[in-house]
Coordinates of C-alpha atoms and ligand atoms in Angstrom, one line a residue:
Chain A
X14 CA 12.3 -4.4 14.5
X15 CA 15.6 -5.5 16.0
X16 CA 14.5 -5.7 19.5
X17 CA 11.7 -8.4 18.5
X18 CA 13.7 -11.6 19.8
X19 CA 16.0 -9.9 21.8
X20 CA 14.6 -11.1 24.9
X21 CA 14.1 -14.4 23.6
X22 CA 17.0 -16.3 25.1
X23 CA 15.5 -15.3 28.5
X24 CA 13.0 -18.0 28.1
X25 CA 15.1 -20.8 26.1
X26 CA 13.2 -22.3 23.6
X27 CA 9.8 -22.9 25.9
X28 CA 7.3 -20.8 27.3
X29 CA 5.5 -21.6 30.3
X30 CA 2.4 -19.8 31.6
X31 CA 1.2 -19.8 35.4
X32 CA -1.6 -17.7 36.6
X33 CA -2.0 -17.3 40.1
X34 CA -5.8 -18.0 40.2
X35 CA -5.9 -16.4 43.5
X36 CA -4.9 -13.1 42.1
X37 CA -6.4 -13.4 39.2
X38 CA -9.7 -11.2 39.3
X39 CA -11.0 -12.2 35.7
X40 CA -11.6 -9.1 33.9
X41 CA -10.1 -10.7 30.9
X42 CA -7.2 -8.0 30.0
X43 CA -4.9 -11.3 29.0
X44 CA -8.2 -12.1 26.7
X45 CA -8.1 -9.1 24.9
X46 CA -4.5 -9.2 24.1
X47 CA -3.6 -13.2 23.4
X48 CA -7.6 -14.7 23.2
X49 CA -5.4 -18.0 22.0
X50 CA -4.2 -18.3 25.1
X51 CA -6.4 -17.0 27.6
X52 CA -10.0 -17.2 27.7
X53 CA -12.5 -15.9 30.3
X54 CA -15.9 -17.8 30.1
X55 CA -19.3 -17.0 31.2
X56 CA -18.9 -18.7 34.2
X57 CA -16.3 -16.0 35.4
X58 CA -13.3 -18.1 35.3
X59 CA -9.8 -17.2 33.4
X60 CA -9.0 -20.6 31.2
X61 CA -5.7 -21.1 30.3
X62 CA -5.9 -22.9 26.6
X63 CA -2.5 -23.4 25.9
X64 CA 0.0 -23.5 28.9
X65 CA 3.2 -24.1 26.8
X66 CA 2.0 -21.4 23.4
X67 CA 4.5 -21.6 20.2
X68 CA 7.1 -18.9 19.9
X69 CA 4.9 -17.0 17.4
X70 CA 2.5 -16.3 20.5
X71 CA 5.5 -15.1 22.8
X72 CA 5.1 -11.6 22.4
X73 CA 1.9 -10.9 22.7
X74 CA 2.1 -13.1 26.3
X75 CA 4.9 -11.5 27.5
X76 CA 2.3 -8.1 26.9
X77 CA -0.2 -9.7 28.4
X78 CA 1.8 -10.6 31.6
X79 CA 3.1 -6.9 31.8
X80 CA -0.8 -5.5 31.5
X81 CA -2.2 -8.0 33.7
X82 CA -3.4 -5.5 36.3
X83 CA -3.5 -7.8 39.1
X84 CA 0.4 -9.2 38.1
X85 CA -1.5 -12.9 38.1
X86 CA 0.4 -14.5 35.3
X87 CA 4.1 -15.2 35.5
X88 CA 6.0 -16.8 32.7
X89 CA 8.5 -19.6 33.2
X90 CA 11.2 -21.0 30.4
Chain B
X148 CA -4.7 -0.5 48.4
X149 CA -7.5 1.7 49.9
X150 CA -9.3 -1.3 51.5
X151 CA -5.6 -2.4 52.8
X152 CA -5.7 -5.3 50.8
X153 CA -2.7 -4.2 48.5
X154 CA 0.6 -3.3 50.3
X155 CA 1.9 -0.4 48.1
X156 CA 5.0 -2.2 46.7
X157 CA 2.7 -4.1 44.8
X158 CA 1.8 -1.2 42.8
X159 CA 5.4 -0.7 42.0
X160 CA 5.8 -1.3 38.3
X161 CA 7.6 -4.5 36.7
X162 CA 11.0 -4.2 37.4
X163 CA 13.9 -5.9 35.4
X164 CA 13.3 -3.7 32.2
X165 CA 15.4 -0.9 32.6
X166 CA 18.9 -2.1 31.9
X167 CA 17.5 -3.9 28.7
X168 CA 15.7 -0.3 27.5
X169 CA 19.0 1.7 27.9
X170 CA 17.1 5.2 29.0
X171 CA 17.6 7.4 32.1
X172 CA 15.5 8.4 35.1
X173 CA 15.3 11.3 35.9
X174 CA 13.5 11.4 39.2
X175 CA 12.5 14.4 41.5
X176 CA 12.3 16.5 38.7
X177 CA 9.2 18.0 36.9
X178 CA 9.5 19.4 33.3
X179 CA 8.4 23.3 33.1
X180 CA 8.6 24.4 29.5
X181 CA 8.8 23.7 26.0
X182 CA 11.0 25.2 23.4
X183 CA 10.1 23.5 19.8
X184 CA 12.7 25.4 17.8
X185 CA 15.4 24.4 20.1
X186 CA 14.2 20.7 20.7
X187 CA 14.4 21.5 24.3
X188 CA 12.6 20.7 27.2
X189 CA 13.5 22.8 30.2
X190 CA 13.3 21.4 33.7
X191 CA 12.7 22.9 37.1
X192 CA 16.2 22.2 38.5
X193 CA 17.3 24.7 35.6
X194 CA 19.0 22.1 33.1
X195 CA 17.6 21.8 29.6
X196 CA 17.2 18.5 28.0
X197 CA 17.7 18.1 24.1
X198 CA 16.1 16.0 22.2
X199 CA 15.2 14.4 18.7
X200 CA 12.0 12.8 19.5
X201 CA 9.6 13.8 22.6
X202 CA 6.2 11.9 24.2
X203 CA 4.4 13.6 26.2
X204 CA 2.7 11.7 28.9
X205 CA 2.1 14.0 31.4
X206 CA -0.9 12.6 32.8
X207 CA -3.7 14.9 34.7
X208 CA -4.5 16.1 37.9
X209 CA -7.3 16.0 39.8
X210 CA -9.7 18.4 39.8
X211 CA -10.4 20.3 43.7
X212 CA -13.2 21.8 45.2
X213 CA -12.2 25.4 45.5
X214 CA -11.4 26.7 49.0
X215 CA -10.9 23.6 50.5
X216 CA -7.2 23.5 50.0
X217 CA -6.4 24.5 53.7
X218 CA -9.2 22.0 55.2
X219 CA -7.6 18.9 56.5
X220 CA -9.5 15.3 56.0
X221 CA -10.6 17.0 52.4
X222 CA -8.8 14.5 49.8
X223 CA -8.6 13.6 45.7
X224 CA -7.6 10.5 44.9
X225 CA -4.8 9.9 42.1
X226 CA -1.4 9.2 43.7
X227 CA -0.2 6.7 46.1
X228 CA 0.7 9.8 48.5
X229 CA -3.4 10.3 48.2
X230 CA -4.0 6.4 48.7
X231 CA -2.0 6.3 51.9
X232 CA -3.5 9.8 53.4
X233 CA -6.5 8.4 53.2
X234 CA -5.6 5.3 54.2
X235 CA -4.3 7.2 57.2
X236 CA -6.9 9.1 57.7
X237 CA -9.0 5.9 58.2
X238 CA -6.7 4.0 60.4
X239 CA -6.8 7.1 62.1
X240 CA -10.4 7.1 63.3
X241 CA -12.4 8.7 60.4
X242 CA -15.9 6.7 60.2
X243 CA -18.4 9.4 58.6
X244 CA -17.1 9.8 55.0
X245 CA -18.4 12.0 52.0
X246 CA -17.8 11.1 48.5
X247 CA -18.2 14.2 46.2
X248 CA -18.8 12.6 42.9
X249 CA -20.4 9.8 41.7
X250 CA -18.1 8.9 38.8
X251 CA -16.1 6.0 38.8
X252 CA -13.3 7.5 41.2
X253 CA -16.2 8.0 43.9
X254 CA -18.2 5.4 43.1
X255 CA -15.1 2.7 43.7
X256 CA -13.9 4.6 46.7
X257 CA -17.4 4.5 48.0
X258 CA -17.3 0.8 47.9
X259 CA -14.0 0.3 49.2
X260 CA -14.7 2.5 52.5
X261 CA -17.8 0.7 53.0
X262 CA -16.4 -2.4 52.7
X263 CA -14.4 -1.4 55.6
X264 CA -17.9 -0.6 57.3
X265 CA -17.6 3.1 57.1
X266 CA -20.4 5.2 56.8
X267 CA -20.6 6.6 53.1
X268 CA -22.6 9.4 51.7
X269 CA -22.1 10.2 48.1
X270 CA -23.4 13.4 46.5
X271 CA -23.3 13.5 42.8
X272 CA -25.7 16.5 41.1
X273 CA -26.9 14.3 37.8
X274 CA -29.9 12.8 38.1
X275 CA -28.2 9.5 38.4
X276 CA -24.7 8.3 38.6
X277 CA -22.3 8.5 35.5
X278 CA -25.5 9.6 33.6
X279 CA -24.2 11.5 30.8
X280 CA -21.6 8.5 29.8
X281 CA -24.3 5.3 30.8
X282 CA -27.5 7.1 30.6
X283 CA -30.0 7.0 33.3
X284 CA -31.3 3.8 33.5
X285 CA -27.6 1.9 33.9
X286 CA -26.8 5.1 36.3
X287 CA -29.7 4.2 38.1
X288 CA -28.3 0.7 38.2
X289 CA -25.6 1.4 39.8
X290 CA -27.0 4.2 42.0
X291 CA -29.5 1.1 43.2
X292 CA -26.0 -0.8 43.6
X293 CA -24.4 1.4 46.5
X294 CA -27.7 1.9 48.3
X295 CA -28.2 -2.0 48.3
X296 CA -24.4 -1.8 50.3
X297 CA -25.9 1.0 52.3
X298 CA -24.2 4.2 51.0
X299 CA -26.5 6.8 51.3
X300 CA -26.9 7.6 47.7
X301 CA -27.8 12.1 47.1
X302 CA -28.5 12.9 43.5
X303 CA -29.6 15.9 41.9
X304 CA -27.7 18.0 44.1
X305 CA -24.5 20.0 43.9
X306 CA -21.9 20.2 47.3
X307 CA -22.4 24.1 48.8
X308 CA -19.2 23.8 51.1
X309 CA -17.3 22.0 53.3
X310 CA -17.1 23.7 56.7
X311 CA -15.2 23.1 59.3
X312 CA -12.4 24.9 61.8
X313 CA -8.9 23.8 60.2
X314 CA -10.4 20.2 59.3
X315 CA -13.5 19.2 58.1
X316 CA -16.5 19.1 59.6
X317 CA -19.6 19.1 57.6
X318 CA -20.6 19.3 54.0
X319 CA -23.4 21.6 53.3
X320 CA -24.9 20.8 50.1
X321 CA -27.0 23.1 47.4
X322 CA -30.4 22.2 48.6
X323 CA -29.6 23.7 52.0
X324 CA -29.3 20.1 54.3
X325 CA -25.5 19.1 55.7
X326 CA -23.9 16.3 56.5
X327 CA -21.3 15.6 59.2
X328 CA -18.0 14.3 58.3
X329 CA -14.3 13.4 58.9
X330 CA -13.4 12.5 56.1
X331 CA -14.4 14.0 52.3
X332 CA -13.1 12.4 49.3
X333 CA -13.7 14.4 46.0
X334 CA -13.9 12.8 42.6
X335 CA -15.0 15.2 40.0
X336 CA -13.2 14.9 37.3
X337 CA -9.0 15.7 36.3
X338 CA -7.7 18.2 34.4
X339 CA -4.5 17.5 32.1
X340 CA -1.3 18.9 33.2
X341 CA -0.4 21.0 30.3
X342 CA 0.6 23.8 32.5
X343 CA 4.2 23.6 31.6
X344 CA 3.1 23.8 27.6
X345 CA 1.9 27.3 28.4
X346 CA 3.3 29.4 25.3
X347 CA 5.0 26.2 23.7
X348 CA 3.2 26.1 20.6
X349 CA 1.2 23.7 21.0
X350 CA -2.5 23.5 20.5
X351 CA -3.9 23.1 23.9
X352 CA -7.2 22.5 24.6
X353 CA -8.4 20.2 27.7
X354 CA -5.2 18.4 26.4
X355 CA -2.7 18.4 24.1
X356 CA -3.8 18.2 21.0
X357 CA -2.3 16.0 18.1
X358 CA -3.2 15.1 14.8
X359 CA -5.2 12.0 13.9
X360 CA -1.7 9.8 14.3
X361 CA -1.2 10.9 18.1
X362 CA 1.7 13.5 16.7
X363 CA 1.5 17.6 18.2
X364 CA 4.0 19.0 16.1
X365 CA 7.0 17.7 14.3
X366 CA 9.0 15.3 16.9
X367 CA 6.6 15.7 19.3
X368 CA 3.5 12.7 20.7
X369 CA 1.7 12.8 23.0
X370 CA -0.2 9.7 25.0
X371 CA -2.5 8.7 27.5
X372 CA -4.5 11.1 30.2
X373 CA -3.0 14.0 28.8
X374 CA -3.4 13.6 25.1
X375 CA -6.6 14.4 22.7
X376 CA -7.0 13.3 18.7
X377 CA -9.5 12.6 16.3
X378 CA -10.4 9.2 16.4
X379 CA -12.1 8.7 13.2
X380 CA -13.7 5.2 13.9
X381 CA -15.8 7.4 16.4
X382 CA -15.8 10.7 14.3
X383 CA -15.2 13.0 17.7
X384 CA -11.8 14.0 18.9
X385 CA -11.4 12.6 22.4
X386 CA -9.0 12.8 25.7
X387 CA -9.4 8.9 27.3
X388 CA -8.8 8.2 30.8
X389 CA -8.1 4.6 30.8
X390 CA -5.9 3.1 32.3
X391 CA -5.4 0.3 29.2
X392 CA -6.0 2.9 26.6
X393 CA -2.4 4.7 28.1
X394 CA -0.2 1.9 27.6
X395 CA -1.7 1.3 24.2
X396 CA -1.6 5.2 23.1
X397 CA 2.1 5.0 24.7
X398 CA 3.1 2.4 22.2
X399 CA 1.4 4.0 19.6
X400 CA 2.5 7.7 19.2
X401 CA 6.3 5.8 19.9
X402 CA 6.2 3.7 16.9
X403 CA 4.6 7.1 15.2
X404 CA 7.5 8.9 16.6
X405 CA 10.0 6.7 15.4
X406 CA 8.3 6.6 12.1
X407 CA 8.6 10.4 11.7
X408 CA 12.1 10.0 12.3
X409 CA 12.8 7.5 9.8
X410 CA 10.6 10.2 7.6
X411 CA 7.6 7.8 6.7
X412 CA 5.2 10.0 4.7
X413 CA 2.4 7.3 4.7
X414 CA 0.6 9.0 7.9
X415 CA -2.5 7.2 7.2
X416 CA -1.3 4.4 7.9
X417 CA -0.8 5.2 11.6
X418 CA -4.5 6.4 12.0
X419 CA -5.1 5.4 16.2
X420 CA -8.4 4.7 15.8
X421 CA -8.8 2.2 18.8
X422 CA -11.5 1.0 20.7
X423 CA -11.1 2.2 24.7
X424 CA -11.8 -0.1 27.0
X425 CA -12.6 0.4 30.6
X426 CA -13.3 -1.4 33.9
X427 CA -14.5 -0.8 37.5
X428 CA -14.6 -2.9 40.3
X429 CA -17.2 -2.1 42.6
X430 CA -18.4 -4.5 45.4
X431 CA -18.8 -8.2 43.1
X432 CA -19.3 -6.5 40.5
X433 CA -17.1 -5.5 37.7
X434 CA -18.1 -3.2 35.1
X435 CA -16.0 -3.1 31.8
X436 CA -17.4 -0.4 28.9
X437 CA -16.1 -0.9 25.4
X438 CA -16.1 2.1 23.1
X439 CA -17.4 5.5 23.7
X440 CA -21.2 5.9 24.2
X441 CA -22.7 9.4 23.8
X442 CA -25.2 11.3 25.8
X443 CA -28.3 10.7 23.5
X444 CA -27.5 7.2 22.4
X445 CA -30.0 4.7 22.2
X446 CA -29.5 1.7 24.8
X447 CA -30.5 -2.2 24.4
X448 CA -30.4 -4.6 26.9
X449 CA -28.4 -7.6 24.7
X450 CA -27.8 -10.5 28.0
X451 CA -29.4 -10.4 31.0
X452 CA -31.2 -8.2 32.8
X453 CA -31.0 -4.9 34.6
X454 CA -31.6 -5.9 37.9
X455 CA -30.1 -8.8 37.4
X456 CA -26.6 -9.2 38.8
X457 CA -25.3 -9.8 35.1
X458 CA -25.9 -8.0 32.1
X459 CA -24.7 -6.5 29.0
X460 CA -26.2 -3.4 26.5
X461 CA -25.2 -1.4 23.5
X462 CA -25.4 1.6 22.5
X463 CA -25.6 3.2 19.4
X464 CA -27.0 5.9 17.0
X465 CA -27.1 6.0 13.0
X466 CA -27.1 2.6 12.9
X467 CA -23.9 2.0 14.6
X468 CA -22.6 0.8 17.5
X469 CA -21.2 3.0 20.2
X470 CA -20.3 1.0 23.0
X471 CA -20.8 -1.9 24.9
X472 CA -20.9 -2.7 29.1
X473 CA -21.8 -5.5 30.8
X474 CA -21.2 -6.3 34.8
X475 CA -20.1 -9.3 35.8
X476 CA -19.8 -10.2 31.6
X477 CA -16.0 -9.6 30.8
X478 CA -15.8 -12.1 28.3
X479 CA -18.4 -10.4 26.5
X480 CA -17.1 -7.1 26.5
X481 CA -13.9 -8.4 24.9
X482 CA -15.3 -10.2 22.0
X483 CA -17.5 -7.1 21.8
X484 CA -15.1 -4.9 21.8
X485 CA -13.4 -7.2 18.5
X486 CA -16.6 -6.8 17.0
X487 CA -16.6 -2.8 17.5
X488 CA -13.8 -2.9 15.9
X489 CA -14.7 -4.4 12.9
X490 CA -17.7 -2.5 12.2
X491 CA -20.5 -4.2 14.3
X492 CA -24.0 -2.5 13.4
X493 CA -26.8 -2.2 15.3
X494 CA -29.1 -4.5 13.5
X495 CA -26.7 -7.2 14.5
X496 CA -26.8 -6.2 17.7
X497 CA -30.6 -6.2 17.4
X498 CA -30.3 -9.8 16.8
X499 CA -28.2 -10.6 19.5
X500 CA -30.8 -9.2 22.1
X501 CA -33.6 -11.2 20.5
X502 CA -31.5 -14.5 20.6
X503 CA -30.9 -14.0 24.8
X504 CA -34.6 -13.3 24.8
X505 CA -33.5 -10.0 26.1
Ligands
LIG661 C1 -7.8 6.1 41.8 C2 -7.9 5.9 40.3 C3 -8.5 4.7 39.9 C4 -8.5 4.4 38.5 N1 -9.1 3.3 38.1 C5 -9.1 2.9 36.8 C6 -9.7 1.7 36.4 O1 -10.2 0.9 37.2 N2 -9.6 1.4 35.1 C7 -9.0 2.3 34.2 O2 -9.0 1.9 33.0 N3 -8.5 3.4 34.5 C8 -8.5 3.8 35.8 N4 -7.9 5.0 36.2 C9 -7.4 5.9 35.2 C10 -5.9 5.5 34.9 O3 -5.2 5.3 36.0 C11 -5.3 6.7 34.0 O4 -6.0 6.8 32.8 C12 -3.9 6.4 33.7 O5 -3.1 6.4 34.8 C13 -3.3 7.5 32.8 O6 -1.9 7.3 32.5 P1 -1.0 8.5 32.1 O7 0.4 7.9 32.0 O8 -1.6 9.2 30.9 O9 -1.0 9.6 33.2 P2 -0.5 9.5 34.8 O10 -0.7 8.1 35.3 O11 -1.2 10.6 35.4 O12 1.0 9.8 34.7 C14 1.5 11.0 34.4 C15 2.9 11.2 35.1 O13 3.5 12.4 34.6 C16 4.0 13.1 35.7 N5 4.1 14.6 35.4 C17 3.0 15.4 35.4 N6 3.4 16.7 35.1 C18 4.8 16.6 34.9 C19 5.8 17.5 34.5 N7 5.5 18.8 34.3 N8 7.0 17.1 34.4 C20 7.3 15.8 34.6 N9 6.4 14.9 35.0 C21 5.2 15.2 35.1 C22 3.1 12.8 36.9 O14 3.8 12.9 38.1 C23 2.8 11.3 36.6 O15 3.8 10.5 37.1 C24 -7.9 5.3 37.6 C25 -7.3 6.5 38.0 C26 -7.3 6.7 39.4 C27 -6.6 8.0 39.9
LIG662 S1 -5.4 -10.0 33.0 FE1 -4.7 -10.9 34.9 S2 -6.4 -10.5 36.3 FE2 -7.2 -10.2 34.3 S3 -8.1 -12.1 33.7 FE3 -6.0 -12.1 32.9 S4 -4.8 -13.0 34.5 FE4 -6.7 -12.5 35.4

């Protein structure tokens, strides 16, 4: 697909994830969709495992971010 | 939004994508028939759009009592338009509301109203909540739930009418009793808006229906709310109402779409066969359901405990596994729903109840 790294130079060559922990209501959609990056654990609480994830991870974050449903994670490169 | 804790721009969706996706709005107007030899959609303003490839995505509608179209402080809830009528409504002194329907429409907006310390009744004719999807004893769960906030909870019994002069007064329900009101939400179910594929073609039956690989006729997908297919991983043909399961129909019938264009014959390949996944806020709790549990499934208790604020269970029949839900679990349901995925039985979940000491 063309449009794969399209968007890339958006973000430079880093990735930076932020979740707003306040928003964040833990229902673990980011899980579902990058579980290498985001991890919800018994004790309720959304875990961010890597903060600064390799470009093969990007896309799959970026869809994550767009499905989070309470718009908690914002992306910063 | 409906406990005012959302201001509605927040609902707005993600901006900044247009000018990168190249497509049009066309806002204001509502599509109003469907001409498959021609490739043409007809609109309402007159015009006719061509086109090569088309998704259909036209969501559903709620579903009314019938004759209370004319009785004010009678509301469904799908739109923001309904959200900020009721809204309101509230603001404008309603305090004795009726929630027709105990699904998971009524049952969140009977939390959120009495949240906002509003007297709730709901009235839901199943034996117990969501019954037919949960089964009774997680309906009863939940049921148990809302009268522990102090909604008072009427199962069994179907709504008679709503009466009142020119706005609502009362509900009267089947067994004879009534219950004052201002304000009636109703939450029984939508119906998809095929209306305007009347005489298209198109096999319509509660939804537009497509072939295993989300396509309804050559060019044509459908996705989301609106759209129903044989999903072979659960051997039924299903219409899901998730709101997860849209976005991840949407992207699938468009990379079908674009297949048929580029005349892939492989169709098996683009089998949907996912997993839906669903979640419901309601007081602290949040309730997330992987999979698609049937009426006579057989249910375990695999963490936890039922009256315990935290739990998960499966269900299953033939040795396989249905679905799983868990409140206040998300985690769970997530790896769960990896496992459905890949085939989990029921003897493994078996195992996994007797290792909680479930
Ligand atoms: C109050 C409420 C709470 C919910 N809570 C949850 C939840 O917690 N979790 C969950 O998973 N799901 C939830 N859902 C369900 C979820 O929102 C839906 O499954 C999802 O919105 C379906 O998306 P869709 O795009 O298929 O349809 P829709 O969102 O209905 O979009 C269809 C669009 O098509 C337009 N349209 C209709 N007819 C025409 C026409 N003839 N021409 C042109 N346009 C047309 C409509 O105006 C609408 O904009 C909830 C739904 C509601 C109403
Ligand atoms: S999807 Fe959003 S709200 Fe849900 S756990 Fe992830 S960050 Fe939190």
């Amino acid at each position: 697909m063309t449009g794969e790294n399209r968007f890339q130079s958006r973000w430079g060559s880093e990735m930076r994830v932020v979740v707003d922990f306040d928003l964040c209501e833990s229902n673990a959609v980011c899980m579902g969709i990058a579980p290498e990056v985001f991890e919800v654990r018994d004790d309720d609480f959304l875990y961010v495992l890597q903060e600064e994830p390799p470009p093969e991870l990007w896309d799959r974050v970026r869809d994550a971010a767009a499905r989070c449903p309470k718009q908690a994670i914002t992306l910063e490169g | 939004m409906l406990t005012g804790e959302w201001e509605p721009a927040r609902t707005a969706l993600p901006s900044g994508t247009d000018e990168r996706l190249d497509l049009d709005w066309e806002l204001g107007v509502r599509a109003t028939g469907l001409d498959l030899d021609e490739q043409v959609v007809r609109l309402d303003d007159g015009r006719e759009l061509f086109y090569d490839g088309l998704i259909i995505a036209t969501g559903a509608s709620p579903r009314r009592l019938p004759g209370t179209e004319d009785l004010a402080g009678v509301f469904t809830l799908r739109t923001l338009d309904d959200v900020a009528a009721i809204r309101a409504a509230i603001d404008a002194g309603a305090r004795r509301v009726v929630v027709v329907g105990a699904g998971f429409i009524g049952a969140e907006v009977a939390a959120s109203c009495r949240e906002q310390g509003l007297d709730v009744t709901m009235v839901e004719p199943l034996p117990q909540p969501l019954s037919r999807v949960l089964g009774e004893r997680v309906g009863a769960v939940i049921a148990d739930l809302h009268r522990a906030h102090g909604v008072d909870v009427r199962l069994g019994v179907g709504v008679e009418g709503i009466e009142g002069d020119g706005r609502v007064e009362r509900v009267a329900l089947a067994d004879g009793s009534t219950v004052d009101a201002d304000l009636v939400v109703v939450g029984i179910g939508v119906v998809p808006n095929t209306g305007w594929l009347e005489g298209s073609g198109l096999e319509l039956e509660d939804g537009v229906v497509c072939d295993e690989t989300t396509l309804a006729a050559p060019g044509v997908v459908a996705a989301g709310d609106v759209a129903r297919w044989p999903n072979a991983r659960f051997g039924e043909t299903m219409r899901v109402e998730h709101w997860e399961h849209a976005l991840d129909m949407a992207m699938h019938a468009a990379r079908r779409l674009l297949a048929w264009g580029e005349g892939v014959t492989d169709v098996a390949a683009f089998a949907y066969e996912p997993v839906p996944w669903f979640w419901s806020d309601q007081y602290d709790r949040k309730i997330q359901l992987a999979g698609r549990p049937g009426p006579d499934d057989e249910m375990v208790v695999i963490a936890g405990a039922l009256d315990d604020e935290r739990f998960c269970v499966a269900y299953g029949r033939d040795e396989r596994v249905t679905a799983v839900l868990a409140v206040n679990m998300a985690a769970r349901v997530v790896r769960y729903r990896r496992a459905l995925a890949d085939g989990l039985t029921w003897s493994q979940v078996l195992e996994d109840a007797a290792a909680s000491g479930s």
